[in-house]
Amino acid sequence: MPRWFEGPLAAFDTETTGVDVERDRIVSAALVVQRTAGGVPEVRRWLVSPGVPVPPEATAIHGLTEEHLQRHGRWPAPVMEEVARALAQQSARATPLVVMNAPFDLTLLDRELKRHRNASLAGYLSIHPLCVLDPYVLDKHLDRYRKGRRTLTDLCAHYGVELTGAHEAAADATAALDVVRAIGRRFAEQLEPLSVAELHTRQAVWYAAQARGLQAWFARNGSEATCDPAWPLRPDLPAVA
């Protein structure tokens, strides 16, 4: 039986108007599917006209201007439907989904679905829940004492993965997928005995512990920043009375 990190994997990534999952919008998304390690990936891309201003600082990161998105992007509602169905299709095939910093991209998608489709991501995945592999969580748990940043660019450099065209959704998704394969090979002894479903459950525990550690670090340094321990999807904010 092939090891899971040598078998089929899919990867999902978004580019956005900012970093607030409750208020910011998706401007591009990509789903990359690779049937076997080293195989030619199947890439699906979406470009979105978000209907809100695109801040210059966001454009400086991903290169997508408001004018370009208005001209070439599609309305959010049908795009979010297509994206959710595409993820559900991979889940139905039992293909693990790689998402770097999953609570950001998956929560943003969930909020966009609620905003434009009056639906939730969980609703599309009710029959076949996602099994998510998050390279950030895996690396931080398996190599917890390594110093330095753990952005996708940093992980690519550490694991010898090529990243061409960073901050383009398909490029980032492909790189994250390759990083997960590299993590699997490097830590095969620890990971090989685990099914992807077991690994999904463990990542939720690991992420919560990582969030608590970061929260404690913030407190020691006088920061009021907060860390949500939920993974891979953040719960809805409570309604304001």
PDB file of C-alpha atoms in Angstrom:
ATOM      1  CA  MET A   1       0.000   0.000   0.000  1.00  0.00           C
ATOM      2  CA  PRO A   2       1.527   3.376  -0.996  1.00  0.00           C
ATOM      3  CA  ARG A   3       2.301   5.840   1.728  1.00  0.00           C
ATOM      4  CA  TRP A   4      -0.241   8.666   1.894  1.00  0.00           C
ATOM      5  CA  PHE A   5       2.374  11.320   1.153  1.00  0.00           C
ATOM      6  CA  GLU A   6       3.240   9.570  -2.112  1.00  0.00           C
ATOM      7  CA  GLY A   7      -0.372   9.194  -3.201  1.00  0.00           C
ATOM      8  CA  PRO A   8      -3.129  11.555  -4.401  1.00  0.00           C
ATOM      9  CA  LEU A   9      -3.161  15.008  -2.842  1.00  0.00           C
ATOM     10  CA  ALA A  10      -5.071  18.184  -3.586  1.00  0.00           C
ATOM     11  CA  ALA A  11      -4.121  21.694  -2.478  1.00  0.00           C
ATOM     12  CA  PHE A  12      -6.154  24.884  -2.082  1.00  0.00           C
ATOM     13  CA  ASP A  13      -5.086  28.509  -1.778  1.00  0.00           C
ATOM     14  CA  THR A  14      -6.603  31.981  -2.024  1.00  0.00           C
ATOM     15  CA  GLU A  15      -5.480  35.554  -2.538  1.00  0.00           C
ATOM     16  CA  THR A  16      -7.519  38.176  -0.744  1.00  0.00           C
ATOM     17  CA  THR A  17      -8.203  41.843  -0.041  1.00  0.00           C
ATOM     18  CA  GLY A  18      -6.634  41.533   3.420  1.00  0.00           C
ATOM     19  CA  VAL A  19      -6.104  39.338   6.467  1.00  0.00           C
ATOM     20  CA  ASP A  20      -9.441  39.674   8.311  1.00  0.00           C
ATOM     21  CA  VAL A  21     -11.355  36.456   7.665  1.00  0.00           C
ATOM     22  CA  GLU A  22     -14.624  38.018   8.819  1.00  0.00           C
ATOM     23  CA  ARG A  23     -14.518  41.086   6.565  1.00  0.00           C
ATOM     24  CA  ASP A  24     -12.021  40.621   3.750  1.00  0.00           C
ATOM     25  CA  ARG A  25     -12.810  39.004   0.417  1.00  0.00           C
ATOM     26  CA  ILE A  26     -11.335  36.408  -1.912  1.00  0.00           C
ATOM     27  CA  VAL A  27      -9.976  37.815  -5.195  1.00  0.00           C
ATOM     28  CA  SER A  28      -8.479  34.610  -6.585  1.00  0.00           C
ATOM     29  CA  ALA A  29      -8.422  30.935  -5.698  1.00  0.00           C
ATOM     30  CA  ALA A  30      -6.833  27.777  -7.013  1.00  0.00           C
ATOM     31  CA  LEU A  31      -7.245  24.045  -6.572  1.00  0.00           C
ATOM     32  CA  VAL A  32      -4.300  21.840  -7.539  1.00  0.00           C
ATOM     33  CA  VAL A  33      -4.703  18.057  -7.756  1.00  0.00           C
ATOM     34  CA  GLN A  34      -1.780  15.665  -8.119  1.00  0.00           C
ATOM     35  CA  ARG A  35      -2.651  11.983  -8.472  1.00  0.00           C
ATOM     36  CA  THR A  36       0.823  10.663  -7.634  1.00  0.00           C
ATOM     37  CA  ALA A  37       4.035  12.178  -6.342  1.00  0.00           C
ATOM     38  CA  GLY A  38       5.864  13.720  -9.260  1.00  0.00           C
ATOM     39  CA  GLY A  39       2.799  13.562 -11.497  1.00  0.00           C
ATOM     40  CA  VAL A  40       1.598  16.446 -13.632  1.00  0.00           C
ATOM     41  CA  PRO A  41      -0.785  18.528 -11.494  1.00  0.00           C
ATOM     42  CA  GLU A  42      -4.299  19.406 -12.599  1.00  0.00           C
ATOM     43  CA  VAL A  43      -4.888  23.099 -11.895  1.00  0.00           C
ATOM     44  CA  ARG A  44      -8.152  24.972 -11.636  1.00  0.00           C
ATOM     45  CA  ARG A  45      -8.140  28.736 -11.112  1.00  0.00           C
ATOM     46  CA  TRP A  46     -10.808  31.296 -10.243  1.00  0.00           C
ATOM     47  CA  LEU A  47     -10.585  35.095 -10.514  1.00  0.00           C
ATOM     48  CA  VAL A  48     -13.116  37.131  -8.546  1.00  0.00           C
ATOM     49  CA  SER A  49     -14.403  40.679  -8.798  1.00  0.00           C
ATOM     50  CA  PRO A  50     -15.056  41.074  -5.058  1.00  0.00           C
ATOM     51  CA  GLY A  51     -17.406  44.050  -5.196  1.00  0.00           C
ATOM     52  CA  VAL A  52     -15.337  45.974  -2.638  1.00  0.00           C
ATOM     53  CA  PRO A  53     -12.199  48.103  -2.985  1.00  0.00           C
ATOM     54  CA  VAL A  54      -8.911  46.234  -3.258  1.00  0.00           C
ATOM     55  CA  PRO A  55      -6.393  47.979  -0.974  1.00  0.00           C
ATOM     56  CA  PRO A  56      -3.064  48.950  -2.554  1.00  0.00           C
ATOM     57  CA  GLU A  57      -1.220  46.965   0.113  1.00  0.00           C
ATOM     58  CA  ALA A  58      -3.070  43.810  -0.971  1.00  0.00           C
ATOM     59  CA  THR A  59      -2.313  44.498  -4.639  1.00  0.00           C
ATOM     60  CA  ALA A  60       1.349  44.951  -3.697  1.00  0.00           C
ATOM     61  CA  ILE A  61       1.371  41.345  -2.450  1.00  0.00           C
ATOM     62  CA  HIS A  62      -0.565  39.463  -5.129  1.00  0.00           C
ATOM     63  CA  GLY A  63      -0.417  41.924  -8.034  1.00  0.00           C
ATOM     64  CA  LEU A  64      -4.184  41.936  -8.681  1.00  0.00           C
ATOM     65  CA  THR A  65      -5.567  45.438  -9.109  1.00  0.00           C
ATOM     66  CA  GLU A  66      -9.172  46.457  -8.618  1.00  0.00           C
ATOM     67  CA  GLU A  67      -9.390  47.441 -12.286  1.00  0.00           C
ATOM     68  CA  HIS A  68      -8.044  44.074 -13.456  1.00  0.00           C
ATOM     69  CA  LEU A  69     -10.477  42.167 -11.249  1.00  0.00           C
ATOM     70  CA  GLN A  70     -13.437  44.247 -12.401  1.00  0.00           C
ATOM     71  CA  ARG A  71     -12.507  43.577 -16.001  1.00  0.00           C
ATOM     72  CA  HIS A  72     -11.551  39.910 -15.803  1.00  0.00           C
ATOM     73  CA  GLY A  73     -13.018  38.582 -12.559  1.00  0.00           C
ATOM     74  CA  ARG A  74     -16.393  36.926 -12.070  1.00  0.00           C
ATOM     75  CA  TRP A  75     -19.092  37.699  -9.528  1.00  0.00           C
ATOM     76  CA  PRO A  76     -18.390  36.051  -6.155  1.00  0.00           C
ATOM     77  CA  ALA A  77     -21.601  34.019  -5.790  1.00  0.00           C
ATOM     78  CA  PRO A  78     -21.084  31.505  -8.634  1.00  0.00           C
ATOM     79  CA  VAL A  79     -17.339  31.315  -7.957  1.00  0.00           C
ATOM     80  CA  MET A  80     -17.811  30.404  -4.281  1.00  0.00           C
ATOM     81  CA  GLU A  81     -20.330  27.747  -5.299  1.00  0.00           C
ATOM     82  CA  GLU A  82     -17.882  26.257  -7.787  1.00  0.00           C
ATOM     83  CA  VAL A  83     -15.007  26.315  -5.313  1.00  0.00           C
ATOM     84  CA  ALA A  84     -17.037  24.637  -2.565  1.00  0.00           C
ATOM     85  CA  ARG A  85     -18.269  21.944  -4.957  1.00  0.00           C
ATOM     86  CA  ALA A  86     -14.735  21.358  -6.233  1.00  0.00           C
ATOM     87  CA  LEU A  87     -13.464  20.831  -2.672  1.00  0.00           C
ATOM     88  CA  ALA A  88     -16.418  18.565  -1.920  1.00  0.00           C
ATOM     89  CA  GLN A  89     -15.605  16.498  -5.003  1.00  0.00           C
ATOM     90  CA  GLN A  90     -12.062  15.920  -3.806  1.00  0.00           C
ATOM     91  CA  SER A  91     -13.334  15.044  -0.354  1.00  0.00           C
ATOM     92  CA  ALA A  92     -15.770  12.520  -1.850  1.00  0.00           C
ATOM     93  CA  ARG A  93     -12.798  10.893  -3.577  1.00  0.00           C
ATOM     94  CA  ALA A  94     -11.009  10.713  -0.185  1.00  0.00           C
ATOM     95  CA  THR A  95      -8.247  12.970  -1.509  1.00  0.00           C
ATOM     96  CA  PRO A  96      -6.489  14.804   1.349  1.00  0.00           C
ATOM     97  CA  LEU A  97      -6.561  18.592   0.978  1.00  0.00           C
ATOM     98  CA  VAL A  98      -3.371  20.558   1.631  1.00  0.00           C
ATOM     99  CA  VAL A  99      -4.001  24.087   2.913  1.00  0.00           C
ATOM    100  CA  MET A 100      -1.199  26.247   4.280  1.00  0.00           C
ATOM    101  CA  ASN A 101      -2.514  27.964   7.433  1.00  0.00           C
ATOM    102  CA  ALA A 102      -5.887  26.310   6.874  1.00  0.00           C
ATOM    103  CA  PRO A 103      -7.935  28.421   9.335  1.00  0.00           C
ATOM    104  CA  PHE A 104      -7.333  31.478   7.160  1.00  0.00           C
ATOM    105  CA  ASP A 105      -8.284  30.180   3.706  1.00  0.00           C
ATOM    106  CA  LEU A 106     -11.050  27.811   4.786  1.00  0.00           C
ATOM    107  CA  THR A 107     -12.664  30.324   7.152  1.00  0.00           C
ATOM    108  CA  LEU A 108     -12.553  33.017   4.480  1.00  0.00           C
ATOM    109  CA  LEU A 109     -14.233  30.648   2.021  1.00  0.00           C
ATOM    110  CA  ASP A 110     -16.869  29.754   4.608  1.00  0.00           C
ATOM    111  CA  ARG A 111     -17.657  33.436   5.229  1.00  0.00           C
ATOM    112  CA  GLU A 112     -17.821  34.153   1.497  1.00  0.00           C
ATOM    113  CA  LEU A 113     -20.293  31.273   1.069  1.00  0.00           C
ATOM    114  CA  LYS A 114     -22.441  32.667   3.862  1.00  0.00           C
ATOM    115  CA  ARG A 115     -22.204  36.158   2.411  1.00  0.00           C
ATOM    116  CA  HIS A 116     -23.039  35.263  -1.182  1.00  0.00           C
ATOM    117  CA  ARG A 117     -24.789  31.869  -1.070  1.00  0.00           C
ATOM    118  CA  ASN A 118     -26.443  31.818   2.366  1.00  0.00           C
ATOM    119  CA  ALA A 119     -24.622  28.531   2.875  1.00  0.00           C
ATOM    120  CA  SER A 120     -21.678  27.203   4.871  1.00  0.00           C
ATOM    121  CA  LEU A 121     -18.624  25.244   3.828  1.00  0.00           C
ATOM    122  CA  ALA A 122     -19.673  22.494   6.224  1.00  0.00           C
ATOM    123  CA  GLY A 123     -22.935  22.182   4.329  1.00  0.00           C
ATOM    124  CA  TYR A 124     -21.099  21.252   1.132  1.00  0.00           C
ATOM    125  CA  LEU A 125     -18.980  18.740   3.048  1.00  0.00           C
ATOM    126  CA  SER A 126     -21.673  17.180   5.228  1.00  0.00           C
ATOM    127  CA  ILE A 127     -21.430  13.737   3.601  1.00  0.00           C
ATOM    128  CA  HIS A 128     -17.651  13.609   3.119  1.00  0.00           C
ATOM    129  CA  PRO A 129     -15.788  15.866   5.586  1.00  0.00           C
ATOM    130  CA  LEU A 130     -12.407  17.204   4.552  1.00  0.00           C
ATOM    131  CA  CYS A 131      -9.161  15.613   5.679  1.00  0.00           C
ATOM    132  CA  VAL A 132      -6.813  18.594   5.792  1.00  0.00           C
ATOM    133  CA  LEU A 133      -3.016  18.586   5.818  1.00  0.00           C
ATOM    134  CA  ASP A 134      -1.561  21.902   6.951  1.00  0.00           C
ATOM    135  CA  PRO A 135       2.193  22.211   6.323  1.00  0.00           C
ATOM    136  CA  TYR A 136       2.465  24.983   8.903  1.00  0.00           C
ATOM    137  CA  VAL A 137       0.978  22.836  11.675  1.00  0.00           C
ATOM    138  CA  LEU A 138       2.858  19.691  10.642  1.00  0.00           C
ATOM    139  CA  ASP A 139       6.231  21.415  10.457  1.00  0.00           C
ATOM    140  CA  LYS A 140       5.768  23.305  13.711  1.00  0.00           C
ATOM    141  CA  HIS A 141       4.874  20.113  15.564  1.00  0.00           C
ATOM    142  CA  LEU A 142       7.428  17.793  14.012  1.00  0.00           C
ATOM    143  CA  ASP A 143      10.332  20.267  14.123  1.00  0.00           C
ATOM    144  CA  ARG A 144       9.156  22.418  17.007  1.00  0.00           C
ATOM    145  CA  TYR A 145      12.543  23.592  18.243  1.00  0.00           C
ATOM    146  CA  ARG A 146      13.780  24.955  14.919  1.00  0.00           C
ATOM    147  CA  LYS A 147      14.160  28.703  15.088  1.00  0.00           C
ATOM    148  CA  GLY A 148      13.012  31.124  12.433  1.00  0.00           C
ATOM    149  CA  ARG A 149       9.852  31.966  10.549  1.00  0.00           C
ATOM    150  CA  ARG A 150       7.554  29.372   9.020  1.00  0.00           C
ATOM    151  CA  THR A 151       5.922  31.163   6.121  1.00  0.00           C
ATOM    152  CA  LEU A 152       5.384  29.182   2.932  1.00  0.00           C
ATOM    153  CA  THR A 153       8.504  30.771   1.461  1.00  0.00           C
ATOM    154  CA  ASP A 154      10.506  29.742   4.539  1.00  0.00           C
ATOM    155  CA  LEU A 155       9.163  26.178   4.462  1.00  0.00           C
ATOM    156  CA  CYS A 156       9.981  25.863   0.771  1.00  0.00           C
ATOM    157  CA  ALA A 157      13.551  26.961   1.427  1.00  0.00           C
ATOM    158  CA  HIS A 158      13.885  24.587   4.385  1.00  0.00           C
ATOM    159  CA  TYR A 159      12.523  21.535   2.543  1.00  0.00           C
ATOM    160  CA  GLY A 160      14.124  22.267  -0.812  1.00  0.00           C
ATOM    161  CA  VAL A 161      10.862  22.978  -2.637  1.00  0.00           C
ATOM    162  CA  GLU A 162      10.818  25.345  -5.595  1.00  0.00           C
ATOM    163  CA  LEU A 163       8.393  28.258  -5.296  1.00  0.00           C
ATOM    164  CA  THR A 164       7.996  30.227  -8.491  1.00  0.00           C
ATOM    165  CA  GLY A 165       5.521  33.104  -8.552  1.00  0.00           C
ATOM    166  CA  ALA A 166       4.814  33.375  -4.824  1.00  0.00           C
ATOM    167  CA  HIS A 167       1.437  34.899  -3.883  1.00  0.00           C
ATOM    168  CA  GLU A 168      -0.233  33.527  -6.991  1.00  0.00           C
ATOM    169  CA  ALA A 169      -2.832  31.077  -5.712  1.00  0.00           C
ATOM    170  CA  ALA A 170      -1.937  28.110  -7.939  1.00  0.00           C
ATOM    171  CA  ALA A 171       1.795  28.562  -7.359  1.00  0.00           C
ATOM    172  CA  ASP A 172       1.338  28.727  -3.599  1.00  0.00           C
ATOM    173  CA  ALA A 173      -1.001  25.714  -3.577  1.00  0.00           C
ATOM    174  CA  THR A 174       1.463  23.651  -5.623  1.00  0.00           C
ATOM    175  CA  ALA A 175       4.341  24.610  -3.347  1.00  0.00           C
ATOM    176  CA  ALA A 176       2.340  23.768  -0.203  1.00  0.00           C
ATOM    177  CA  LEU A 177       1.517  20.355  -1.688  1.00  0.00           C
ATOM    178  CA  ASP A 178       5.195  19.704  -2.405  1.00  0.00           C
ATOM    179  CA  VAL A 179       6.142  20.797   1.122  1.00  0.00           C
ATOM    180  CA  VAL A 180       3.684  18.309   2.626  1.00  0.00           C
ATOM    181  CA  ARG A 181       5.199  15.511   0.551  1.00  0.00           C
ATOM    182  CA  ALA A 182       8.668  16.599   1.712  1.00  0.00           C
ATOM    183  CA  ILE A 183       7.535  16.674   5.353  1.00  0.00           C
ATOM    184  CA  GLY A 184       6.049  13.206   4.935  1.00  0.00           C
ATOM    185  CA  ARG A 185       9.312  11.808   3.606  1.00  0.00           C
ATOM    186  CA  ARG A 186      11.489  13.523   6.219  1.00  0.00           C
ATOM    187  CA  PHE A 187       9.303  12.426   9.132  1.00  0.00           C
ATOM    188  CA  ALA A 188       8.087   9.138   7.647  1.00  0.00           C
ATOM    189  CA  GLU A 189       8.795   7.197  10.830  1.00  0.00           C
ATOM    190  CA  GLN A 190       6.361   9.354  12.819  1.00  0.00           C
ATOM    191  CA  LEU A 191       3.776   9.918  10.085  1.00  0.00           C
ATOM    192  CA  GLU A 192       3.599   6.666   8.137  1.00  0.00           C
ATOM    193  CA  PRO A 193       1.674   4.745  10.828  1.00  0.00           C
ATOM    194  CA  LEU A 194      -1.080   7.395  10.840  1.00  0.00           C
ATOM    195  CA  SER A 195      -3.989   7.511   8.436  1.00  0.00           C
ATOM    196  CA  VAL A 196      -4.838  10.914   7.003  1.00  0.00           C
ATOM    197  CA  ALA A 197      -8.028  10.956   9.102  1.00  0.00           C
ATOM    198  CA  GLU A 198      -5.986  10.339  12.260  1.00  0.00           C
ATOM    199  CA  LEU A 199      -3.518  13.002  11.211  1.00  0.00           C
ATOM    200  CA  HIS A 200      -6.341  15.487  10.637  1.00  0.00           C
ATOM    201  CA  THR A 201      -7.571  14.917  14.198  1.00  0.00           C
ATOM    202  CA  ARG A 202      -4.094  15.238  15.658  1.00  0.00           C
ATOM    203  CA  GLN A 203      -3.416  18.480  13.801  1.00  0.00           C
ATOM    204  CA  ALA A 204      -6.449  20.041  15.486  1.00  0.00           C
ATOM    205  CA  VAL A 205      -4.897  19.160  18.869  1.00  0.00           C
ATOM    206  CA  TRP A 206      -1.425  20.309  17.828  1.00  0.00           C
ATOM    207  CA  TYR A 207      -2.732  23.612  16.459  1.00  0.00           C
ATOM    208  CA  ALA A 208      -4.647  24.335  19.667  1.00  0.00           C
ATOM    209  CA  ALA A 209      -1.485  23.734  21.691  1.00  0.00           C
ATOM    210  CA  GLN A 210       0.519  25.932  19.337  1.00  0.00           C
ATOM    211  CA  ALA A 211      -2.081  28.697  19.679  1.00  0.00           C
ATOM    212  CA  ARG A 212      -1.967  28.497  23.468  1.00  0.00           C
ATOM    213  CA  GLY A 213       1.808  28.749  23.391  1.00  0.00           C
ATOM    214  CA  LEU A 214       1.700  31.793  21.122  1.00  0.00           C
ATOM    215  CA  GLN A 215      -0.991  33.386  23.297  1.00  0.00           C
ATOM    216  CA  ALA A 216       1.204  32.936  26.354  1.00  0.00           C
ATOM    217  CA  TRP A 217       4.132  34.499  24.477  1.00  0.00           C
ATOM    218  CA  PHE A 218       1.966  37.498  23.575  1.00  0.00           C
ATOM    219  CA  ALA A 219       0.929  37.891  27.216  1.00  0.00           C
ATOM    220  CA  ARG A 220       4.522  37.780  28.441  1.00  0.00           C
ATOM    221  CA  ASN A 221       5.428  40.511  25.972  1.00  0.00           C
ATOM    222  CA  GLY A 222       2.509  42.789  26.807  1.00  0.00           C
ATOM    223  CA  SER A 223       0.621  42.239  23.558  1.00  0.00           C
ATOM    224  CA  GLU A 224      -3.175  42.174  23.473  1.00  0.00           C
ATOM    225  CA  ALA A 225      -3.209  40.002  20.326  1.00  0.00           C
ATOM    226  CA  THR A 226      -5.362  36.892  20.553  1.00  0.00           C
ATOM    227  CA  CYS A 227      -4.957  33.443  18.980  1.00  0.00           C
ATOM    228  CA  ASP A 228      -7.983  31.391  17.971  1.00  0.00           C
ATOM    229  CA  PRO A 229      -7.212  27.709  18.727  1.00  0.00           C
ATOM    230  CA  ALA A 230      -9.774  26.364  16.224  1.00  0.00           C
ATOM    231  CA  TRP A 231      -8.470  24.358  13.261  1.00  0.00           C
ATOM    232  CA  PRO A 232      -9.037  23.934  10.334  1.00  0.00           C
ATOM    233  CA  LEU A 233     -12.064  26.267  10.424  1.00  0.00           C
ATOM    234  CA  ARG A 234     -12.857  29.025  12.886  1.00  0.00           C
ATOM    235  CA  PRO A 235     -16.358  29.113  14.373  1.00  0.00           C
ATOM    236  CA  ASP A 236     -18.706  31.978  13.602  1.00  0.00           C
ATOM    237  CA  LEU A 237     -18.364  35.052  15.762  1.00  0.00           C
ATOM    238  CA  PRO A 238     -21.195  35.431  18.277  1.00  0.00           C
ATOM    239  CA  ALA A 239     -23.982  37.708  17.104  1.00  0.00           C
ATOM    240  CA  VAL A 240     -23.832  41.236  18.482  1.00  0.00           C
ATOM    241  CA  ALA A 241     -26.969  42.137  20.414  1.00  0.00           C
TER     242      ALA A 241
END
